């Protein structure tokens, strides 16, 4: 998959959103039976709460505008996946770790995203525990084994074929890897183009691998650049909503 293909994926993503919005907001019936999410802090909704990591967001002022308060989302309110779920008629997805512990249902989908995780295995290790993209796929396989206990092979095949896969990795492979030469040798080993090609190849291989699971709809978000989601500008001086400035 080349750069032009990634542009097509990004355009497809926004075209998809526009089509959904044009159907008068949230769907009365789910447009997909389930959604499975892979990525980093842009869409992490609580997996890192259970990991030994500095990359956590389960405390104030995160979630200050969210009806459930701080949940592990790295923003003041909903993530883009939450909004997408609203539009396609799906509920908030449970973090994978909670489903693994048996405390949440999995039939409407699962969120595997992990802050600091990336396409490269070593990405984000400076912050501690995290699920890399390949580990997130392994976690998805765990969910599949759980689903096999809830439906027969034919029903599972139909369910997966109609489900939506949302993937948005890549930011940490730069900000918590390539752009930290004091901690990672990556920038000494690869020039920018070679590194980008490597990430694209590994990401493309991951996308292709989902075909083996029977999934067909893979929605790629904006890759290779940091998403403009809202983070608190200063944690130390933010004690009330009026004092909190997210940027």
PDB file of C-alpha atoms in Angstrom:
ATOM      1  CA  UNK A   1       0.000   0.000   0.000  1.00  0.00           C
ATOM      2  CA  UNK A   2       1.591   3.281  -1.114  1.00  0.00           C
ATOM      3  CA  UNK A   3       1.089   6.881  -0.060  1.00  0.00           C
ATOM      4  CA  UNK A   4      -1.596   7.370  -2.718  1.00  0.00           C
ATOM      5  CA  UNK A   5      -3.510   4.411  -1.301  1.00  0.00           C
ATOM      6  CA  UNK A   6      -3.367   5.940   2.167  1.00  0.00           C
ATOM      7  CA  UNK A   7      -4.810   9.172   0.778  1.00  0.00           C
ATOM      8  CA  UNK A   8      -7.649   7.170  -0.730  1.00  0.00           C
ATOM      9  CA  UNK A   9      -8.264   5.515   2.651  1.00  0.00           C
ATOM     10  CA  UNK A  10      -8.342   8.899   4.382  1.00  0.00           C
ATOM     11  CA  UNK A  11     -10.749  10.282   1.783  1.00  0.00           C
ATOM     12  CA  UNK A  12     -12.872   7.164   2.105  1.00  0.00           C
ATOM     13  CA  UNK A  13     -13.015   7.722   5.854  1.00  0.00           C
ATOM     14  CA  UNK A  14     -14.353  11.263   5.536  1.00  0.00           C
ATOM     15  CA  UNK A  15     -16.713  10.257   2.731  1.00  0.00           C
ATOM     16  CA  UNK A  16     -18.044   7.539   5.021  1.00  0.00           C
ATOM     17  CA  UNK A  17     -18.632  10.069   7.802  1.00  0.00           C
ATOM     18  CA  UNK A  18     -20.423  12.477   5.452  1.00  0.00           C
ATOM     19  CA  UNK A  19     -22.720   9.723   4.222  1.00  0.00           C
ATOM     20  CA  UNK A  20     -23.589   8.782   7.801  1.00  0.00           C
ATOM     21  CA  UNK A  21     -24.227  12.402   8.798  1.00  0.00           C
ATOM     22  CA  UNK A  22     -26.462  12.912   5.770  1.00  0.00           C
ATOM     23  CA  UNK A  23     -28.803  10.241   7.131  1.00  0.00           C
ATOM     24  CA  UNK A  24     -30.081  12.729   9.747  1.00  0.00           C
ATOM     25  CA  UNK A  25     -27.742  11.919  12.625  1.00  0.00           C
ATOM     26  CA  UNK A  26     -27.761   8.756  14.680  1.00  0.00           C
ATOM     27  CA  UNK A  27     -29.175   5.679  13.036  1.00  0.00           C
ATOM     28  CA  UNK A  28     -32.381   4.312  14.637  1.00  0.00           C
ATOM     29  CA  UNK A  29     -31.060   0.805  13.986  1.00  0.00           C
ATOM     30  CA  UNK A  30     -27.334  -0.038  13.996  1.00  0.00           C
ATOM     31  CA  UNK A  31     -25.821   0.163  10.528  1.00  0.00           C
ATOM     32  CA  UNK A  32     -23.312  -2.484  11.619  1.00  0.00           C
ATOM     33  CA  UNK A  33     -23.747  -5.329  14.095  1.00  0.00           C
ATOM     34  CA  UNK A  34     -20.491  -4.351  15.794  1.00  0.00           C
ATOM     35  CA  UNK A  35     -17.401  -2.164  15.580  1.00  0.00           C
ATOM     36  CA  UNK A  36     -13.858  -3.158  16.537  1.00  0.00           C
ATOM     37  CA  UNK A  37     -11.352  -0.377  17.176  1.00  0.00           C
ATOM     38  CA  UNK A  38      -7.551  -0.437  16.948  1.00  0.00           C
ATOM     39  CA  UNK A  39      -5.215   2.483  17.571  1.00  0.00           C
ATOM     40  CA  UNK A  40      -3.584   4.657  20.215  1.00  0.00           C
ATOM     41  CA  UNK A  41      -4.523   7.504  22.578  1.00  0.00           C
ATOM     42  CA  UNK A  42      -6.682   9.054  19.876  1.00  0.00           C
ATOM     43  CA  UNK A  43      -9.279   6.340  20.491  1.00  0.00           C
ATOM     44  CA  UNK A  44      -8.124   4.549  23.676  1.00  0.00           C
ATOM     45  CA  UNK A  45     -11.117   4.485  26.024  1.00  0.00           C
ATOM     46  CA  UNK A  46      -9.660   2.774  29.064  1.00  0.00           C
ATOM     47  CA  UNK A  47      -7.326  -0.107  28.212  1.00  0.00           C
ATOM     48  CA  UNK A  48      -4.306   1.695  29.639  1.00  0.00           C
ATOM     49  CA  UNK A  49      -6.088   2.080  32.975  1.00  0.00           C
ATOM     50  CA  UNK A  50      -5.119  -1.535  33.609  1.00  0.00           C
ATOM     51  CA  UNK A  51      -1.521  -1.333  32.387  1.00  0.00           C
ATOM     52  CA  UNK A  52       1.650  -0.280  34.193  1.00  0.00           C
ATOM     53  CA  UNK A  53       2.222   2.856  32.162  1.00  0.00           C
ATOM     54  CA  UNK A  54       2.627   6.605  32.363  1.00  0.00           C
ATOM     55  CA  UNK A  55       0.189   6.917  29.460  1.00  0.00           C
ATOM     56  CA  UNK A  56      -3.043   7.103  31.443  1.00  0.00           C
ATOM     57  CA  UNK A  57      -5.983   9.502  31.319  1.00  0.00           C
ATOM     58  CA  UNK A  58      -8.299   8.203  34.045  1.00  0.00           C
ATOM     59  CA  UNK A  59      -8.090  11.342  36.144  1.00  0.00           C
ATOM     60  CA  UNK A  60      -9.303  14.948  36.144  1.00  0.00           C
ATOM     61  CA  UNK A  61      -9.442  17.056  33.991  1.00  0.00           C
ATOM     62  CA  UNK A  62      -9.734  14.319  31.356  1.00  0.00           C
ATOM     63  CA  UNK A  63     -13.404  13.544  30.825  1.00  0.00           C
ATOM     64  CA  UNK A  64     -14.503  16.875  32.270  1.00  0.00           C
ATOM     65  CA  UNK A  65     -17.185  17.205  29.563  1.00  0.00           C
ATOM     66  CA  UNK A  66     -18.018  13.489  29.411  1.00  0.00           C
ATOM     67  CA  UNK A  67     -21.112  12.207  31.195  1.00  0.00           C
ATOM     68  CA  UNK A  68     -19.134   9.345  32.747  1.00  0.00           C
ATOM     69  CA  UNK A  69     -16.252  11.545  33.900  1.00  0.00           C
ATOM     70  CA  UNK A  70     -12.627  10.406  33.498  1.00  0.00           C
ATOM     71  CA  UNK A  71     -12.669   6.959  31.879  1.00  0.00           C
ATOM     72  CA  UNK A  72      -9.257   6.703  30.264  1.00  0.00           C
ATOM     73  CA  UNK A  73     -10.179   8.709  27.180  1.00  0.00           C
ATOM     74  CA  UNK A  74      -7.422  11.169  26.316  1.00  0.00           C
ATOM     75  CA  UNK A  75      -9.753  14.114  25.795  1.00  0.00           C
ATOM     76  CA  UNK A  76     -12.306  16.279  27.534  1.00  0.00           C
ATOM     77  CA  UNK A  77     -15.333  14.422  26.135  1.00  0.00           C
ATOM     78  CA  UNK A  78     -16.084  11.860  23.481  1.00  0.00           C
ATOM     79  CA  UNK A  79     -13.479  10.393  21.148  1.00  0.00           C
ATOM     80  CA  UNK A  80     -14.039  10.235  17.411  1.00  0.00           C
ATOM     81  CA  UNK A  81     -15.016   6.576  17.819  1.00  0.00           C
ATOM     82  CA  UNK A  82     -17.704   7.560  20.326  1.00  0.00           C
ATOM     83  CA  UNK A  83     -19.125  10.030  17.812  1.00  0.00           C
ATOM     84  CA  UNK A  84     -18.924   7.437  15.059  1.00  0.00           C
ATOM     85  CA  UNK A  85     -20.758   4.964  17.277  1.00  0.00           C
ATOM     86  CA  UNK A  86     -23.499   7.539  17.852  1.00  0.00           C
ATOM     87  CA  UNK A  87     -23.851   8.012  14.112  1.00  0.00           C
ATOM     88  CA  UNK A  88     -24.075   4.327  13.219  1.00  0.00           C
ATOM     89  CA  UNK A  89     -26.304   3.426  16.158  1.00  0.00           C
ATOM     90  CA  UNK A  90     -23.815   1.587  18.370  1.00  0.00           C
ATOM     91  CA  UNK A  91     -23.243   2.076  22.122  1.00  0.00           C
ATOM     92  CA  UNK A  92     -19.938   3.053  23.711  1.00  0.00           C
ATOM     93  CA  UNK A  93     -17.571   0.148  23.207  1.00  0.00           C
ATOM     94  CA  UNK A  94     -15.954  -1.561  26.183  1.00  0.00           C
ATOM     95  CA  UNK A  95     -12.150  -1.592  26.471  1.00  0.00           C
ATOM     96  CA  UNK A  96     -10.711  -5.010  25.649  1.00  0.00           C
ATOM     97  CA  UNK A  97      -9.267  -5.510  29.129  1.00  0.00           C
ATOM     98  CA  UNK A  98     -12.722  -5.252  30.691  1.00  0.00           C
ATOM     99  CA  UNK A  99     -14.137  -7.843  28.284  1.00  0.00           C
ATOM    100  CA  UNK A 100     -11.210 -10.152  28.977  1.00  0.00           C
ATOM    101  CA  UNK A 101     -12.080  -9.932  32.652  1.00  0.00           C
ATOM    102  CA  UNK A 102     -15.666 -10.814  31.797  1.00  0.00           C
ATOM    103  CA  UNK A 103     -17.171  -7.544  33.034  1.00  0.00           C
ATOM    104  CA  UNK A 104     -18.500  -6.287  29.676  1.00  0.00           C
ATOM    105  CA  UNK A 105     -20.426  -7.653  26.712  1.00  0.00           C
ATOM    106  CA  UNK A 106     -18.655  -8.035  23.370  1.00  0.00           C
ATOM    107  CA  UNK A 107     -21.495  -8.475  20.873  1.00  0.00           C
ATOM    108  CA  UNK A 108     -21.611  -4.798  19.840  1.00  0.00           C
ATOM    109  CA  UNK A 109     -17.844  -4.571  19.517  1.00  0.00           C
ATOM    110  CA  UNK A 110     -14.657  -3.986  21.473  1.00  0.00           C
ATOM    111  CA  UNK A 111     -12.041  -1.242  21.676  1.00  0.00           C
ATOM    112  CA  UNK A 112      -8.444  -2.542  21.633  1.00  0.00           C
ATOM    113  CA  UNK A 113      -6.708   0.841  21.317  1.00  0.00           C
ATOM    114  CA  UNK A 114      -3.848   1.585  23.663  1.00  0.00           C
ATOM    115  CA  UNK A 115      -2.164   4.926  24.296  1.00  0.00           C
ATOM    116  CA  UNK A 116       1.556   4.924  23.384  1.00  0.00           C
ATOM    117  CA  UNK A 117       1.105   1.807  21.258  1.00  0.00           C
ATOM    118  CA  UNK A 118       2.238   1.786  17.667  1.00  0.00           C
ATOM    119  CA  UNK A 119       2.915  -0.270  14.582  1.00  0.00           C
ATOM    120  CA  UNK A 120       6.499  -0.966  15.672  1.00  0.00           C
ATOM    121  CA  UNK A 121       6.729  -3.267  18.665  1.00  0.00           C
ATOM    122  CA  UNK A 122       9.151  -1.049  20.581  1.00  0.00           C
ATOM    123  CA  UNK A 123       7.156   2.147  20.059  1.00  0.00           C
ATOM    124  CA  UNK A 124       6.099   3.781  23.324  1.00  0.00           C
ATOM    125  CA  UNK A 125       8.195   1.570  25.588  1.00  0.00           C
ATOM    126  CA  UNK A 126       9.606   4.755  27.148  1.00  0.00           C
ATOM    127  CA  UNK A 127       6.184   5.245  28.759  1.00  0.00           C
ATOM    128  CA  UNK A 128       5.737   1.698  30.020  1.00  0.00           C
ATOM    129  CA  UNK A 129       3.093  -0.888  29.239  1.00  0.00           C
ATOM    130  CA  UNK A 130       0.975  -0.589  26.101  1.00  0.00           C
ATOM    131  CA  UNK A 131      -0.600  -2.778  23.431  1.00  0.00           C
ATOM    132  CA  UNK A 132       1.211  -2.550  20.103  1.00  0.00           C
ATOM    133  CA  UNK A 133      -0.883  -2.944  16.958  1.00  0.00           C
ATOM    134  CA  UNK A 134       0.141  -6.594  16.623  1.00  0.00           C
ATOM    135  CA  UNK A 135      -0.803  -7.218  20.264  1.00  0.00           C
ATOM    136  CA  UNK A 136      -4.154  -5.545  19.651  1.00  0.00           C
ATOM    137  CA  UNK A 137      -4.757  -7.981  16.804  1.00  0.00           C
ATOM    138  CA  UNK A 138      -3.894 -10.851  19.154  1.00  0.00           C
ATOM    139  CA  UNK A 139      -6.391  -9.419  21.628  1.00  0.00           C
ATOM    140  CA  UNK A 140      -8.964  -9.390  18.825  1.00  0.00           C
ATOM    141  CA  UNK A 141      -8.285 -13.093  18.323  1.00  0.00           C
ATOM    142  CA  UNK A 142      -9.115 -13.589  21.998  1.00  0.00           C
ATOM    143  CA  UNK A 143     -12.454 -11.874  21.382  1.00  0.00           C
ATOM    144  CA  UNK A 144     -13.060 -14.157  18.400  1.00  0.00           C
ATOM    145  CA  UNK A 145     -12.618 -17.198  20.614  1.00  0.00           C
ATOM    146  CA  UNK A 146     -15.182 -15.723  23.008  1.00  0.00           C
ATOM    147  CA  UNK A 147     -17.589 -15.062  20.140  1.00  0.00           C
ATOM    148  CA  UNK A 148     -17.256 -18.649  18.936  1.00  0.00           C
ATOM    149  CA  UNK A 149     -18.778 -19.681  22.243  1.00  0.00           C
ATOM    150  CA  UNK A 150     -21.790 -17.446  21.583  1.00  0.00           C
ATOM    151  CA  UNK A 151     -22.676 -18.239  17.952  1.00  0.00           C
ATOM    152  CA  UNK A 152     -22.133 -20.946  15.370  1.00  0.00           C
ATOM    153  CA  UNK A 153     -19.540 -20.712  12.608  1.00  0.00           C
ATOM    154  CA  UNK A 154     -21.982 -19.520   9.936  1.00  0.00           C
ATOM    155  CA  UNK A 155     -23.480 -16.797  12.129  1.00  0.00           C
ATOM    156  CA  UNK A 156     -20.022 -15.656  13.219  1.00  0.00           C
ATOM    157  CA  UNK A 157     -18.891 -15.437   9.609  1.00  0.00           C
ATOM    158  CA  UNK A 158     -21.906 -13.281   8.700  1.00  0.00           C
ATOM    159  CA  UNK A 159     -21.449 -11.156  11.814  1.00  0.00           C
ATOM    160  CA  UNK A 160     -17.796 -10.415  11.040  1.00  0.00           C
ATOM    161  CA  UNK A 161     -18.467  -9.749   7.363  1.00  0.00           C
ATOM    162  CA  UNK A 162     -20.972  -7.035   8.310  1.00  0.00           C
ATOM    163  CA  UNK A 163     -18.983  -5.525  11.193  1.00  0.00           C
ATOM    164  CA  UNK A 164     -16.869  -2.373  10.993  1.00  0.00           C
ATOM    165  CA  UNK A 165     -13.141  -2.403  11.758  1.00  0.00           C
ATOM    166  CA  UNK A 166     -11.724   1.025  12.662  1.00  0.00           C
ATOM    167  CA  UNK A 167      -7.939   1.448  12.675  1.00  0.00           C
ATOM    168  CA  UNK A 168      -5.940   4.590  13.413  1.00  0.00           C
ATOM    169  CA  UNK A 169      -2.330   3.764  14.385  1.00  0.00           C
ATOM    170  CA  UNK A 170       0.928   5.468  13.447  1.00  0.00           C
ATOM    171  CA  UNK A 171       1.296   8.677  15.472  1.00  0.00           C
ATOM    172  CA  UNK A 172       3.371   7.134  18.242  1.00  0.00           C
ATOM    173  CA  UNK A 173       5.724   5.530  15.759  1.00  0.00           C
ATOM    174  CA  UNK A 174       6.979   9.069  15.263  1.00  0.00           C
ATOM    175  CA  UNK A 175       6.365  11.002  18.481  1.00  0.00           C
ATOM    176  CA  UNK A 176       7.317   8.100  20.771  1.00  0.00           C
ATOM    177  CA  UNK A 177       9.919   6.442  18.580  1.00  0.00           C
ATOM    178  CA  UNK A 178      11.423   8.031  15.466  1.00  0.00           C
ATOM    179  CA  UNK A 179      11.526  11.581  16.865  1.00  0.00           C
ATOM    180  CA  UNK A 180      13.239  10.480  20.093  1.00  0.00           C
ATOM    181  CA  UNK A 181      16.782   9.655  18.912  1.00  0.00           C
ATOM    182  CA  UNK A 182      18.065   9.712  22.476  1.00  0.00           C
ATOM    183  CA  UNK A 183      15.816   6.758  23.349  1.00  0.00           C
ATOM    184  CA  UNK A 184      15.366   4.904  20.047  1.00  0.00           C
ATOM    185  CA  UNK A 185      17.908   4.113  17.292  1.00  0.00           C
ATOM    186  CA  UNK A 186      15.196   4.125  14.616  1.00  0.00           C
ATOM    187  CA  UNK A 187      16.130   7.455  13.031  1.00  0.00           C
ATOM    188  CA  UNK A 188      19.738   6.295  12.727  1.00  0.00           C
ATOM    189  CA  UNK A 189      18.704   3.061  11.018  1.00  0.00           C
ATOM    190  CA  UNK A 190      16.062   4.412   8.622  1.00  0.00           C
ATOM    191  CA  UNK A 191      15.845   7.622   6.649  1.00  0.00           C
ATOM    192  CA  UNK A 192      12.366   9.239   6.740  1.00  0.00           C
ATOM    193  CA  UNK A 193      11.120   7.682   3.496  1.00  0.00           C
ATOM    194  CA  UNK A 194      12.391   4.186   4.311  1.00  0.00           C
ATOM    195  CA  UNK A 195      10.796   4.359   7.748  1.00  0.00           C
ATOM    196  CA  UNK A 196       7.476   5.559   6.321  1.00  0.00           C
ATOM    197  CA  UNK A 197       7.551   2.741   3.770  1.00  0.00           C
ATOM    198  CA  UNK A 198       8.233   0.237   6.557  1.00  0.00           C
ATOM    199  CA  UNK A 199       5.275   1.483   8.602  1.00  0.00           C
ATOM    200  CA  UNK A 200       3.004   1.413   5.572  1.00  0.00           C
ATOM    201  CA  UNK A 201       4.087  -2.144   4.745  1.00  0.00           C
ATOM    202  CA  UNK A 202       3.459  -3.424   8.272  1.00  0.00           C
ATOM    203  CA  UNK A 203       0.162  -1.582   8.511  1.00  0.00           C
ATOM    204  CA  UNK A 204      -0.926  -2.910   5.126  1.00  0.00           C
ATOM    205  CA  UNK A 205      -0.020  -6.450   6.176  1.00  0.00           C
ATOM    206  CA  UNK A 206      -2.174  -6.031   9.281  1.00  0.00           C
ATOM    207  CA  UNK A 207      -5.122  -4.825   7.209  1.00  0.00           C
ATOM    208  CA  UNK A 208      -4.726  -7.729   4.808  1.00  0.00           C
ATOM    209  CA  UNK A 209      -4.624 -10.150   7.716  1.00  0.00           C
ATOM    210  CA  UNK A 210      -8.159  -9.222   8.739  1.00  0.00           C
ATOM    211  CA  UNK A 211      -9.425 -10.948   5.611  1.00  0.00           C
ATOM    212  CA  UNK A 212      -8.448 -14.230   7.258  1.00  0.00           C
ATOM    213  CA  UNK A 213     -10.927 -13.463  10.035  1.00  0.00           C
ATOM    214  CA  UNK A 214     -13.717 -12.866   7.527  1.00  0.00           C
ATOM    215  CA  UNK A 215     -13.972  -9.121   8.086  1.00  0.00           C
ATOM    216  CA  UNK A 216     -14.556  -6.900   5.078  1.00  0.00           C
ATOM    217  CA  UNK A 217     -15.121  -3.310   6.210  1.00  0.00           C
ATOM    218  CA  UNK A 218     -11.829  -1.790   7.411  1.00  0.00           C
ATOM    219  CA  UNK A 219     -12.142   1.944   8.001  1.00  0.00           C
ATOM    220  CA  UNK A 220      -8.785   3.713   8.202  1.00  0.00           C
ATOM    221  CA  UNK A 221      -8.593   7.018   9.972  1.00  0.00           C
ATOM    222  CA  UNK A 222      -6.012   9.704   9.354  1.00  0.00           C
ATOM    223  CA  UNK A 223      -2.673   7.927   9.641  1.00  0.00           C
ATOM    224  CA  UNK A 224       0.933   9.004  10.113  1.00  0.00           C
ATOM    225  CA  UNK A 225       0.099  12.341  11.709  1.00  0.00           C
ATOM    226  CA  UNK A 226      -1.134  13.221  15.168  1.00  0.00           C
ATOM    227  CA  UNK A 227      -4.911  13.646  15.246  1.00  0.00           C
ATOM    228  CA  UNK A 228      -6.091  17.031  16.450  1.00  0.00           C
ATOM    229  CA  UNK A 229      -7.911  15.768  19.499  1.00  0.00           C
ATOM    230  CA  UNK A 230      -8.311  17.772  22.667  1.00  0.00           C
ATOM    231  CA  UNK A 231      -5.867  17.473  25.526  1.00  0.00           C
ATOM    232  CA  UNK A 232      -5.564  19.720  28.577  1.00  0.00           C
ATOM    233  CA  UNK A 233      -3.046  22.495  28.024  1.00  0.00           C
ATOM    234  CA  UNK A 234      -2.027  22.481  31.665  1.00  0.00           C
ATOM    235  CA  UNK A 235      -2.903  19.957  34.350  1.00  0.00           C
ATOM    236  CA  UNK A 236      -1.456  21.922  37.246  1.00  0.00           C
ATOM    237  CA  UNK A 237      -3.652  25.025  36.866  1.00  0.00           C
ATOM    238  CA  UNK A 238      -6.904  23.287  35.975  1.00  0.00           C
ATOM    239  CA  UNK A 239      -9.182  22.822  38.971  1.00  0.00           C
ATOM    240  CA  UNK A 240     -12.538  23.842  37.441  1.00  0.00           C
ATOM    241  CA  UNK A 241     -14.077  23.615  33.954  1.00  0.00           C
ATOM    242  CA  UNK A 242     -13.677  27.362  33.478  1.00  0.00           C
ATOM    243  CA  UNK A 243      -9.944  27.062  34.145  1.00  0.00           C
ATOM    244  CA  UNK A 244      -9.430  24.112  31.801  1.00  0.00           C
ATOM    245  CA  UNK A 245      -8.272  24.886  28.287  1.00  0.00           C
ATOM    246  CA  UNK A 246      -8.127  21.916  25.924  1.00  0.00           C
ATOM    247  CA  UNK A 247      -6.138  22.142  22.733  1.00  0.00           C
TER     248      UNK A 247
END
